[in-house]
Steps between C-alpha positions, in 0.01 A plus 500: 500500500557516123747227410596429141529136400682358200241220491157538655321165503204670669449731201182475295491166322297352217243380756388862522433513124361147482372429854301199379771374262567555131193411291569321171228421248549172313249281320212717615591455867690709751803362680663686789879500530673609824566874524868433572704227331574235763870406495404131501337547157848521346617172659383274213669720238825529696516137614822305462301221332395734219851641469388825338752708693780267385371519142492880503849509648626265228340708224640826637847348550511347150409829338697740720173656617369558146273196465295448190238248395770259378665475841164448672392229252837321531473502880140372480598209275751394766199469736223327304276465809517870584197622300268249672652575842471873436131471410443295817679771702279770345188301587629448855571873532146584393374238745679686780366836382139388449462252787143364504423675169769309309279205404240735347776685315644178354149391390501807272790331316744791483722497191872575496404847371261545793778414745738739322250789497396437860860472619596818313207687655573372850870587466394855416261522797735328746800698373719188489767453236645150506802625304601708802499187716773346285714809452825513690495723807822667378338610174295771669728588787722803480802578711525844346512792741343729240186299429177615658147365506267608223248754615140372510407817313724403206252257346126468485522121528644506850219410740423743782412218737637149542275258318346765271391365164411761237173459310545302181294653216531175301308308762190716523274193505373455853440170671126442546 
């Protein structure tokens, strides 16, 4: 029986591409991140204590959706403990992702730049965009009778399989 599903959670996932996890080279060592981003890894970043979601909502509201650096800085100054809490949330997130490897990772003394580069790379591999988490559900919905889904053949960037991550020519360095 050939049934078509709108969402197929049994489709090929990142575990197929990275069955042993995502290898990351840092400080001469290899660290293995989970093949799929565990939902719990976002808990520290989205916690009520951190208040990042509230901050983003405030920035977007104050700028009618066209936020600039000024609005972000103003909102940050209203929360002087946020930078320290945010860094703690990032460390906690990496603790969740790395598990037993986290202590060895921290001993390598990652810089802010290391965290930014690593996070950017992982976002690309995981295919997660935090901005989409905060976007209103109405902003992408359409009640139009004339709209139709974009054909997968209309763009080369559309993955053929759920979880597909195209090769990145910029990251040709392999993990040893």
